[in-house]
Short mmCIF file of C-alpha atoms and ligand atoms in Angstrom, two decimals:
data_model
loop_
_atom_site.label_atom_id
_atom_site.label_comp_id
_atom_site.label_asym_id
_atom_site.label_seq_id
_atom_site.Cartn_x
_atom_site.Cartn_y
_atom_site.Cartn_z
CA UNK A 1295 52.43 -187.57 154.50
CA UNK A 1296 49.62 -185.95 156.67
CA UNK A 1297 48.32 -182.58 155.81
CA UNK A 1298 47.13 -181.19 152.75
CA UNK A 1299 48.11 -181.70 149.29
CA UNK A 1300 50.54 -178.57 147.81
CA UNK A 1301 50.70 -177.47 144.33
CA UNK A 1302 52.61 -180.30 143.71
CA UNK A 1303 49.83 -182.76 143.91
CA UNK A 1304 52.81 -183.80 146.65
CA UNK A 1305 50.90 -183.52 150.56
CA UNK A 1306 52.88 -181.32 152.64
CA UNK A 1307 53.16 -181.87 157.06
CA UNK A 1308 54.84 -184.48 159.13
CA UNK A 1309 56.10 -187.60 157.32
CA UNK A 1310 54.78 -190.88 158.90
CA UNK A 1311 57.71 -193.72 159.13
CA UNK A 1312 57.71 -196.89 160.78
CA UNK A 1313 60.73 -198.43 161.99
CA UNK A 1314 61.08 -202.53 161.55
CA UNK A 1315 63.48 -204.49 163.74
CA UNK A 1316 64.31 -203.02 167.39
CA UNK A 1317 67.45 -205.53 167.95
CA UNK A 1318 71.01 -203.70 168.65
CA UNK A 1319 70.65 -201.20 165.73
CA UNK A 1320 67.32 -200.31 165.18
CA UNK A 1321 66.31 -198.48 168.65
CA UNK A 1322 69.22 -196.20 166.84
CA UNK A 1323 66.94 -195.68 164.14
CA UNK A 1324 64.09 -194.73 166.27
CA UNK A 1325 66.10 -192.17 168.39
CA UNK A 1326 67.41 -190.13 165.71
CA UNK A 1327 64.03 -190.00 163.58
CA UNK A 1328 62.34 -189.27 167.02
CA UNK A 1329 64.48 -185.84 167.12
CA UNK A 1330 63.76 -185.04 163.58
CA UNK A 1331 61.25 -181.83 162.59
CA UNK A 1332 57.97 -183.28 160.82
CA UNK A 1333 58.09 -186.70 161.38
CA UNK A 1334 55.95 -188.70 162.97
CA UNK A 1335 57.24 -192.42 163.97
CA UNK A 1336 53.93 -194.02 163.19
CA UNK A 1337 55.31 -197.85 163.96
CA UNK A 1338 57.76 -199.45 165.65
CA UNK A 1339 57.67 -203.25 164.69
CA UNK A 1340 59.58 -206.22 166.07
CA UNK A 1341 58.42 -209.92 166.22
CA UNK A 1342 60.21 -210.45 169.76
CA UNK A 1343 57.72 -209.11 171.79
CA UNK A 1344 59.95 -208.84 174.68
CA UNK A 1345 62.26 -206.84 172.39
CA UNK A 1346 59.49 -205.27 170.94
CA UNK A 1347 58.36 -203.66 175.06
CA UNK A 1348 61.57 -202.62 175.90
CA UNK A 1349 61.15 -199.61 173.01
CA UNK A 1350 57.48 -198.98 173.30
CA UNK A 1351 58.46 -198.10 177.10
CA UNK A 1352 60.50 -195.68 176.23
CA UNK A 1353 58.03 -194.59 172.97
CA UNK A 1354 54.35 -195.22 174.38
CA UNK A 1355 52.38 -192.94 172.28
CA UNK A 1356 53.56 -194.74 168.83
CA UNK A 1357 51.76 -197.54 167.90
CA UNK A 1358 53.93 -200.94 168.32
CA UNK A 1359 53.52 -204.36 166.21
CA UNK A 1360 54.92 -207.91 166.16
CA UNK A 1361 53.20 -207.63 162.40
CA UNK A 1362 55.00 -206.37 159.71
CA UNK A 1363 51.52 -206.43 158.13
CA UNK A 1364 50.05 -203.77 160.21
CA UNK A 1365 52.56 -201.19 158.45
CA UNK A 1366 52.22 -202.41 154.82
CA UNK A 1367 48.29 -202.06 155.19
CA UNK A 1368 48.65 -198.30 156.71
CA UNK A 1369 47.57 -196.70 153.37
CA UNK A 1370 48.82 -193.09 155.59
CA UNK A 1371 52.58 -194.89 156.29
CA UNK A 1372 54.49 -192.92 153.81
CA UNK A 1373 58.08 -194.87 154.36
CA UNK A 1374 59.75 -198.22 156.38
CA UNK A 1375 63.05 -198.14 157.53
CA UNK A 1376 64.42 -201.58 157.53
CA UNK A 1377 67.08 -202.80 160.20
CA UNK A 1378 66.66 -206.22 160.64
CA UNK A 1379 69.21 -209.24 159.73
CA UNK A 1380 71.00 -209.00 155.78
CA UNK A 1381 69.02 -212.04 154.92
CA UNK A 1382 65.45 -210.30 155.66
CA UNK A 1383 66.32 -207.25 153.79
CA UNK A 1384 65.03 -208.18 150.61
CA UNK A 1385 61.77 -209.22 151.42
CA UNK A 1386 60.79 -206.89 153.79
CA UNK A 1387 62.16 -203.79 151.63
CA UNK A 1388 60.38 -205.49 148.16
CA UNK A 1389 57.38 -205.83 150.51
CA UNK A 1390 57.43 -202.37 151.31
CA UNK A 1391 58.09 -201.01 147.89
CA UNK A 1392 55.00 -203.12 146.61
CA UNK A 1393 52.77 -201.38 148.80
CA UNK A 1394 53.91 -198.03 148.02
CA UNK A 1395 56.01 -197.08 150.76
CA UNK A 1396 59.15 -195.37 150.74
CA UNK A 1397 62.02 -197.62 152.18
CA UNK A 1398 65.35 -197.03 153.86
CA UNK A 1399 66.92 -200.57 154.32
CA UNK A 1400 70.21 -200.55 156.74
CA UNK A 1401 73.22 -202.21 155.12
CA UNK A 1402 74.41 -203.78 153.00
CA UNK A 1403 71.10 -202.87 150.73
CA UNK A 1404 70.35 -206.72 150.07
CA UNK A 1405 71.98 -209.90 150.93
CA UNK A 1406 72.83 -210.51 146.94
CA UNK A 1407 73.39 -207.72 143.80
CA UNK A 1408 70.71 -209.83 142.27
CA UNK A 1409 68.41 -209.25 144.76
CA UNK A 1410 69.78 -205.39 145.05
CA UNK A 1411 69.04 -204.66 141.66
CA UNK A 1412 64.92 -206.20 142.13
CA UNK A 1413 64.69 -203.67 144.78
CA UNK A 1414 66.26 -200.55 142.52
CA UNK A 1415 63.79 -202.00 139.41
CA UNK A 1416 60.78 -201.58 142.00
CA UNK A 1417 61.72 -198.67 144.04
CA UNK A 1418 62.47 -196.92 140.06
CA UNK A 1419 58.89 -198.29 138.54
CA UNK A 1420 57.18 -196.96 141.56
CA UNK A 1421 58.81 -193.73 142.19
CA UNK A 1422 59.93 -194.42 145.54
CA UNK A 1423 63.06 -193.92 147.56
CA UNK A 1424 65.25 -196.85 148.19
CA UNK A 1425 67.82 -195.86 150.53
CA UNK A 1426 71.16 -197.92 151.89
CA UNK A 1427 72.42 -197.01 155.42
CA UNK A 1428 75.95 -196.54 154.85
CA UNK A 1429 76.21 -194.33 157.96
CA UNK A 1430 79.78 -193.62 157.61
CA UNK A 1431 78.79 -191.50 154.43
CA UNK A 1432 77.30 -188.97 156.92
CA UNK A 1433 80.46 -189.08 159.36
CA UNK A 1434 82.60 -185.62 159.97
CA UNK A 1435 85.50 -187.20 160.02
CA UNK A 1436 84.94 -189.16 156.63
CA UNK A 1437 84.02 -186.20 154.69
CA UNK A 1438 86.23 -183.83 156.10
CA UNK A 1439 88.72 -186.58 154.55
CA UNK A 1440 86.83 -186.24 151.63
CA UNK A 1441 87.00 -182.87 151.23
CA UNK A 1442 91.24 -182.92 151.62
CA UNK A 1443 91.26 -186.11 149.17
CA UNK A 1444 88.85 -183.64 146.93
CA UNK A 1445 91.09 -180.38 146.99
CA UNK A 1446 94.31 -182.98 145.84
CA UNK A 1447 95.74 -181.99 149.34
CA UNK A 1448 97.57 -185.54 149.79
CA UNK A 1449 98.60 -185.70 146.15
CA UNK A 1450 98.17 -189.02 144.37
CA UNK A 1451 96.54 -191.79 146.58
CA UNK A 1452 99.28 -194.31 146.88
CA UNK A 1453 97.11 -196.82 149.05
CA UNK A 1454 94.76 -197.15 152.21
CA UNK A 1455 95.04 -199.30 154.92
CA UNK A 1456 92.20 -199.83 157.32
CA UNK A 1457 91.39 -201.80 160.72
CA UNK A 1458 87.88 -202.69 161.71
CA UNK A 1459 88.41 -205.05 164.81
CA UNK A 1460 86.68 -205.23 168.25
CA UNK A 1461 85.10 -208.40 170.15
CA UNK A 1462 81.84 -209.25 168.77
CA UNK A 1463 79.16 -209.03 167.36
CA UNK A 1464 79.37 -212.61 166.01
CA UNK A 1465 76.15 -212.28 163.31
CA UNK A 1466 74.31 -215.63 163.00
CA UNK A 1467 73.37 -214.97 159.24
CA UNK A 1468 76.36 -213.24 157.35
CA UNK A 1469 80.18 -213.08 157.78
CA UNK A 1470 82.18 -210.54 159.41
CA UNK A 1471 82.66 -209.16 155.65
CA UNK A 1472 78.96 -208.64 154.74
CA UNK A 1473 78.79 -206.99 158.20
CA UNK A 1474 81.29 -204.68 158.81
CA UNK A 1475 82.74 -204.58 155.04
CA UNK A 1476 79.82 -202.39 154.19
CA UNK A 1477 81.44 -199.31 156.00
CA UNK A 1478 84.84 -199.44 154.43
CA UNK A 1479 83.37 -200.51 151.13
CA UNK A 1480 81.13 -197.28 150.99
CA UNK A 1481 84.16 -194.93 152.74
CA UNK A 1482 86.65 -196.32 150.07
CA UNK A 1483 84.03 -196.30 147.30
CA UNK A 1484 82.81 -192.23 148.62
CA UNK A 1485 86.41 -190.91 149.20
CA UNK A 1486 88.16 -191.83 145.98
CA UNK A 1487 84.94 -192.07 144.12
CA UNK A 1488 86.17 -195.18 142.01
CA UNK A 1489 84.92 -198.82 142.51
CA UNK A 1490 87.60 -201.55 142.40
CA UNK A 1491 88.41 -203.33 139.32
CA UNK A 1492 90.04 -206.56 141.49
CA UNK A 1493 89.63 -208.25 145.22
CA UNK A 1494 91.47 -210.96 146.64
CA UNK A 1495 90.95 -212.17 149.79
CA UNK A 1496 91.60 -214.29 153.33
CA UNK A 1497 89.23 -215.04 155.86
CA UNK A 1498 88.96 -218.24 158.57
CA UNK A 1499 86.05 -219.01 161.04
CA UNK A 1500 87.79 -219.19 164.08
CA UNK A 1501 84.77 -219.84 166.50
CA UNK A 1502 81.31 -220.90 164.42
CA UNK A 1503 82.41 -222.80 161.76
CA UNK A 1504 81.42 -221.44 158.21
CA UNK A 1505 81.39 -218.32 159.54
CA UNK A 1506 84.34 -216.31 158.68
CA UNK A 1507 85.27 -213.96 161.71
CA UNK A 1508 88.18 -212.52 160.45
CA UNK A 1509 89.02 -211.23 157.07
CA UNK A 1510 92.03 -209.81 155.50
CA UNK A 1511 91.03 -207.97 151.95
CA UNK A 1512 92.72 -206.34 149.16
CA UNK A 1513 91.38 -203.90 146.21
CA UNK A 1514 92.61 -202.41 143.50
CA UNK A 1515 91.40 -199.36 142.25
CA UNK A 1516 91.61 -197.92 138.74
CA UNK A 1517 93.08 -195.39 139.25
CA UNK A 1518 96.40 -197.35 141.00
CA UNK A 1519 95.49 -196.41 144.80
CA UNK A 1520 95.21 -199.92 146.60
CA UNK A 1521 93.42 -200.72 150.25
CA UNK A 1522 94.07 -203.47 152.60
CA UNK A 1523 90.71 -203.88 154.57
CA UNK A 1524 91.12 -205.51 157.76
CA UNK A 1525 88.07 -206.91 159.90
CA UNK A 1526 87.33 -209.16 162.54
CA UNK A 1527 84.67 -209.68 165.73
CA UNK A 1528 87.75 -211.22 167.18
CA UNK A 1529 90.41 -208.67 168.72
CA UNK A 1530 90.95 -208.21 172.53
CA UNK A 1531 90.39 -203.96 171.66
CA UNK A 1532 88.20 -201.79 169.41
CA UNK A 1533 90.10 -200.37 166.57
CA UNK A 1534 88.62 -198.09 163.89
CA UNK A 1535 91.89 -196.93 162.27
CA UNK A 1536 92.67 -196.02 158.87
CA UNK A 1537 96.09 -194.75 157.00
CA UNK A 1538 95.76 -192.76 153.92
CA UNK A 1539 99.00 -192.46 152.15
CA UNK A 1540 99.27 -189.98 149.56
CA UNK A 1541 102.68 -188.22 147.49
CA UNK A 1542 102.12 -185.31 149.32
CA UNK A 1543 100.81 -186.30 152.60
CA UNK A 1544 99.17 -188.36 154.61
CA UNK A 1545 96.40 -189.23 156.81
CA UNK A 1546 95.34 -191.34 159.87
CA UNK A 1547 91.66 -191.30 160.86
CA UNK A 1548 90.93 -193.00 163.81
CA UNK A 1549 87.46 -193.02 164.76
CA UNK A 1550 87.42 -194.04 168.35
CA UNK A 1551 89.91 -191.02 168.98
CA UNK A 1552 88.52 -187.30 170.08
CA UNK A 1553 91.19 -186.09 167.30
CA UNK A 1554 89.79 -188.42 164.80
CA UNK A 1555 91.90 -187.33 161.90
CA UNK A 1556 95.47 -186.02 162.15
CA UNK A 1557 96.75 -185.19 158.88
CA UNK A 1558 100.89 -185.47 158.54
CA UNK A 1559 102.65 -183.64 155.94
CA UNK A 1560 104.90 -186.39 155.24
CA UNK A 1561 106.48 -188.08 152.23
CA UNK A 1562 109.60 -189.53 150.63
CA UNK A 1563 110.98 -188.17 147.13
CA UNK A 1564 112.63 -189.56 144.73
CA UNK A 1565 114.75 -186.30 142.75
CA UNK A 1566 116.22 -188.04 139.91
CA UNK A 1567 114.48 -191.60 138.94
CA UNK A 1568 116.47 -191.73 135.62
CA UNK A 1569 119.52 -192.14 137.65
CA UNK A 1570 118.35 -195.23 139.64
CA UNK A 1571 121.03 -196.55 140.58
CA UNK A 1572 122.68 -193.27 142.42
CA UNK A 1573 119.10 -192.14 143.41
CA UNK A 1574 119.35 -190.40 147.18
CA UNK A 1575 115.11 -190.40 148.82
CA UNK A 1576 114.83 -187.13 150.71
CA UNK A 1577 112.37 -188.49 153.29
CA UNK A 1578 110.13 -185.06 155.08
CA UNK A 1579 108.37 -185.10 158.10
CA UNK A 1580 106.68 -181.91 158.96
CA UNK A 1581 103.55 -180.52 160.67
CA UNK A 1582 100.92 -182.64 162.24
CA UNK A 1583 97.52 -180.97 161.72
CA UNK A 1584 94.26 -182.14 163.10
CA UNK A 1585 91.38 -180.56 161.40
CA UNK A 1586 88.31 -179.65 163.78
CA UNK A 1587 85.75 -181.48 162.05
CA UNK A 1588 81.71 -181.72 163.17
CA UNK A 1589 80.23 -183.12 166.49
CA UNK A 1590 76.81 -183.95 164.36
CA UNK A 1591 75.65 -187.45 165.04
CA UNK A 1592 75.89 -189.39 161.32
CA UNK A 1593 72.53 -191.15 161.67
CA UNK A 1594 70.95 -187.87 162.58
CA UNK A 1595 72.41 -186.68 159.33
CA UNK A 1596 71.34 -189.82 157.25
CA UNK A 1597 68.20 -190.14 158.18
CA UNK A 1598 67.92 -186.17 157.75
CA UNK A 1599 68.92 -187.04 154.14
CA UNK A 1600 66.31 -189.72 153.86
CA UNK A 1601 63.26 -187.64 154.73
CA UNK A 1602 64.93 -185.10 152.01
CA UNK A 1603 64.90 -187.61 149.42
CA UNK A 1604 61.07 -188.28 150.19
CA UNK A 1605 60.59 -184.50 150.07
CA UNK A 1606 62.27 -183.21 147.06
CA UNK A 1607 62.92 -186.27 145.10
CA UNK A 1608 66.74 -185.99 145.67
CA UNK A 1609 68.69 -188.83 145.52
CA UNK A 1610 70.09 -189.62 148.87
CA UNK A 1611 74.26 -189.20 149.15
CA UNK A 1612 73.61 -192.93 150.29
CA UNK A 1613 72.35 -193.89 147.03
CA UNK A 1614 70.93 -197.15 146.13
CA UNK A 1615 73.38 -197.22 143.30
CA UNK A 1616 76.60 -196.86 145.86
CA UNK A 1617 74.99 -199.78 147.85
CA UNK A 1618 74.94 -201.59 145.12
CA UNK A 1619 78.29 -201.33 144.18
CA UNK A 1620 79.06 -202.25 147.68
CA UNK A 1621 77.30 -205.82 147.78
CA UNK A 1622 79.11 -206.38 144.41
CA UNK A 1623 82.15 -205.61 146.34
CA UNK A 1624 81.54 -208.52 149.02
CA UNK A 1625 80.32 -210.80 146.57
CA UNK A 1626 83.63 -210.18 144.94
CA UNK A 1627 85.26 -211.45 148.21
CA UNK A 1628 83.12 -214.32 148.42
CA UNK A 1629 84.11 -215.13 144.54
CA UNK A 1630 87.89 -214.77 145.68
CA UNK A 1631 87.35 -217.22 148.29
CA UNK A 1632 85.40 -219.71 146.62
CA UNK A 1633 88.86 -219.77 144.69
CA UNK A 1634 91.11 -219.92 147.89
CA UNK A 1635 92.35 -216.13 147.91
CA UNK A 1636 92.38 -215.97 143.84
CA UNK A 1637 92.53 -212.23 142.27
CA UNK A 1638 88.97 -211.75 140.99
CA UNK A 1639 87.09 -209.10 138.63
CA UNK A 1640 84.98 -206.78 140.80
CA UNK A 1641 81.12 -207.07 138.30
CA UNK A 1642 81.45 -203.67 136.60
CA UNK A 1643 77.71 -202.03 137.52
CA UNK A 1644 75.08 -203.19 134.69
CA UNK A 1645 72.13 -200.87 133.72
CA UNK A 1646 68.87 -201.37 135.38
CA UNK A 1647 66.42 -202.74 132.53
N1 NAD B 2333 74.77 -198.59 160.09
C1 NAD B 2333 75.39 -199.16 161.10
O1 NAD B 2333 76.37 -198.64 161.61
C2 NAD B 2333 74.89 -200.48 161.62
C3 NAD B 2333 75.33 -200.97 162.86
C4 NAD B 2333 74.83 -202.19 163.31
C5 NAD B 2333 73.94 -202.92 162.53
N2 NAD B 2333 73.55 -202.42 161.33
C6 NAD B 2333 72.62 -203.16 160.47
O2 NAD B 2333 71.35 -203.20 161.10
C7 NAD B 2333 70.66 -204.40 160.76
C8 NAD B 2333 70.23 -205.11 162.04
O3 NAD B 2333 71.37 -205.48 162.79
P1 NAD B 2333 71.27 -205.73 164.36
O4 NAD B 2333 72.65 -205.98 164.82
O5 NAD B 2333 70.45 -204.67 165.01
O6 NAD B 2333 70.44 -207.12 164.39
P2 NAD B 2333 69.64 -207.75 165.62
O7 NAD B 2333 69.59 -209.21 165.35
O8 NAD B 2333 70.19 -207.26 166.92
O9 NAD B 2333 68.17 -207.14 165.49
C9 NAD B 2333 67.33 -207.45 164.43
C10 NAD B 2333 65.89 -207.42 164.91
O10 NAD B 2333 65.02 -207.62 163.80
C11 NAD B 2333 63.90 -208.36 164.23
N3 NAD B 2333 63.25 -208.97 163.07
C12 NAD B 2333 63.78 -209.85 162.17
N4 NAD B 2333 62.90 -210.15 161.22
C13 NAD B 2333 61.74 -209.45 161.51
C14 NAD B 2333 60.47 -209.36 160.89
N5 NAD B 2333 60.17 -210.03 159.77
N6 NAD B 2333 59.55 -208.55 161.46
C15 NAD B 2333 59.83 -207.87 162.59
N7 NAD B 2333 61.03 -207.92 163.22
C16 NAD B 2333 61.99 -208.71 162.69
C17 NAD B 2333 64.49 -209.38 165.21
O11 NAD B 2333 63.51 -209.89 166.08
C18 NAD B 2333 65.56 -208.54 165.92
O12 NAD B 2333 65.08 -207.98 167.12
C19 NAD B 2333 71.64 -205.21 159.90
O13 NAD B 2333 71.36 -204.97 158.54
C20 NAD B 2333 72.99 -204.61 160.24
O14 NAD B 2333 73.91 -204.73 159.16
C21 NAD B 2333 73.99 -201.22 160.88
#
């Protein structure tokens, strides 16, 4: 941080951040930390020049790089945030912990929970932040979900079903699970606030081979709720829909809608289970409420929440810890397929030594 040190020994004023990778995601990055109060974007860095020109156009007074090197040797650079392919993230985010810098690394948080857990050792030893972006964390719509699933509102969770398909992006280093399982990996993980105990899964590459572009996934919760996660870069429309179905009622959040969350207070009852074999279900089907939830962008809000962290020392509500759990989660599916669909153990979370 510029400006002078407070009584903290901590330097108060504007918060210097450089921003690595410029592809589809990152100019994101550099929008939303462009409109935030005391920082300073002190780097934008990509190794495509071309790629690299398009951004400074639009952002000439910050210094751009094709060198990742120029921002590890700023000794003023208090923090990197990372959005470059899964299979960089590692050693550009232990780079940037190793020379002191504060890191926020898009998802997932490391292309292994091996490597994930290196990063958390060095971000710990060093007293940085090391920061996941599981943007969905941040959404309106997720948390005003949260909030209902929080109060008890829908009862017990009986099971979530969710949809992530639209045409493309194919990725050329991961699957479509270590792309867009991140989101409902973290969303699952953040609403019930439980990690699975057991995944089993299906995917096929349908267009590169040995790249799965569609995936059908199931989890199992402890606490009985169980998800079907749907995703694929293959589908002729966009769908962003999820179905939460509780005892009491039940949700559908559909993110691509302007009423992204309707919540139906619908259900089926069973009066007397002793007497099964009689047993009448009284189905009800009543109001359909849609909650007015927030028109704040989520990245605006994350990256708000990252520049907190650096602040005050807060952990961010994208914690390193829930992005871990979340690459354990698609190494889970990768374990499940390795054993053609098999039921597999989801790695319970091991202390950091
Ligand atoms: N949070 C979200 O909603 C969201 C959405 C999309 C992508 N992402 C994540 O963002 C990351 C990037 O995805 P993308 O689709 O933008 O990828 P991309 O391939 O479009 O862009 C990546 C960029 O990184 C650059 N790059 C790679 N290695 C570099 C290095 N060592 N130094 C400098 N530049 C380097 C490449 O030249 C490229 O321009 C991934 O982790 C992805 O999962 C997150």
């Amino acid at each position: 941080m510029t400006g002078a040190a407070n009584g903290n020994g901590r330097r108060s004023g504007s918060l210097r951040i450089g921003v690595v990778g410029l592809g589809y995601w990152g100019p994101n990055l550099v929008r939303n930390l462009h409109e935030l109060e005391d920082v300073e974007i002190a780097w934008i860095c990509d190794r495509r020049p071309d790629v690299l020109a398009g951004v400074h156009r639009r952002y000439p007074a910050i210094a751009a790089t094709t060198s990742y090197e120029d921002l590890l040797a700023d000794d003023s650079l208090d923090a990197i945030a990372i959005a470059t392919p899964v299979s960089t993230h590692f050693d550009l985010a232990a780079a940037a912990l190793d020379a002191g810098k504060h890191v926020f690394v898009e998802k997932p948080l490391a292309a292994s929970s091996a490597e994930g857990i290196e990063l958390m050792r060095r971000a710990r030893d060093r007293r940085l932040v090391l920061m996941p972006g599981h943007t969905f964390l941040y959404s309106p719509p997720v948390n005003a979900i949260r909030s209902l699933l929080q109060a008890g509102e829908l009862g017990d969770v009986y099971f979530i079903s969710t949809s992530r398909v639209n045409l493309g992006l194919h990725q050329s280093d991961v699957s479509v699970t270590w792309d867009l399982g991140p989101h409902d990996f973290s969303i699952l993980r953040y609403w019930l606030d439980e990690t699975p105990t057991h995944v089993s899964a299906l995917t096929r590459s349908c267009v590169i081979p040995g790249t799965p572009d569609v995936a059908f996934i199931n989890l199992e919760f402890p606490s009985g709720t169980v998800a079907h996660v749907e995703l694929s870069w293959l589908a002729p429309s966009k769908l962003r829909r999820t179905t939460v179905v509780g005892s009491q009622k039940m949700i559908v959040y559909d993110d691509t809608s302007n009423e992204p969350v309707r919540v139906f207070d619908s259900g089926v009852d069973l009066p007397n289970p002793e007497t099964f074999g009689e047993y009448k279900l009284s189905y009800r089907t009543g109001d359909i409420v849609s909650p007015q939830v927030g028109a704040a962008e989520p990245l605006f809000l994350e990256m708000q929440d990252f520049c907190t962290a650096i602040r005050e020392g807060s952990t961010p509500r994208s914690s390193a810890a829930l992005g871990l759990e979340v690459v354990r989660m698609v190494e889970a599916v990768d374990g499940s397929l390795e054993e053609n669909g098999a039921r597999v153990e989801v790695a319970s979370p091991a202390a950091l030594a």
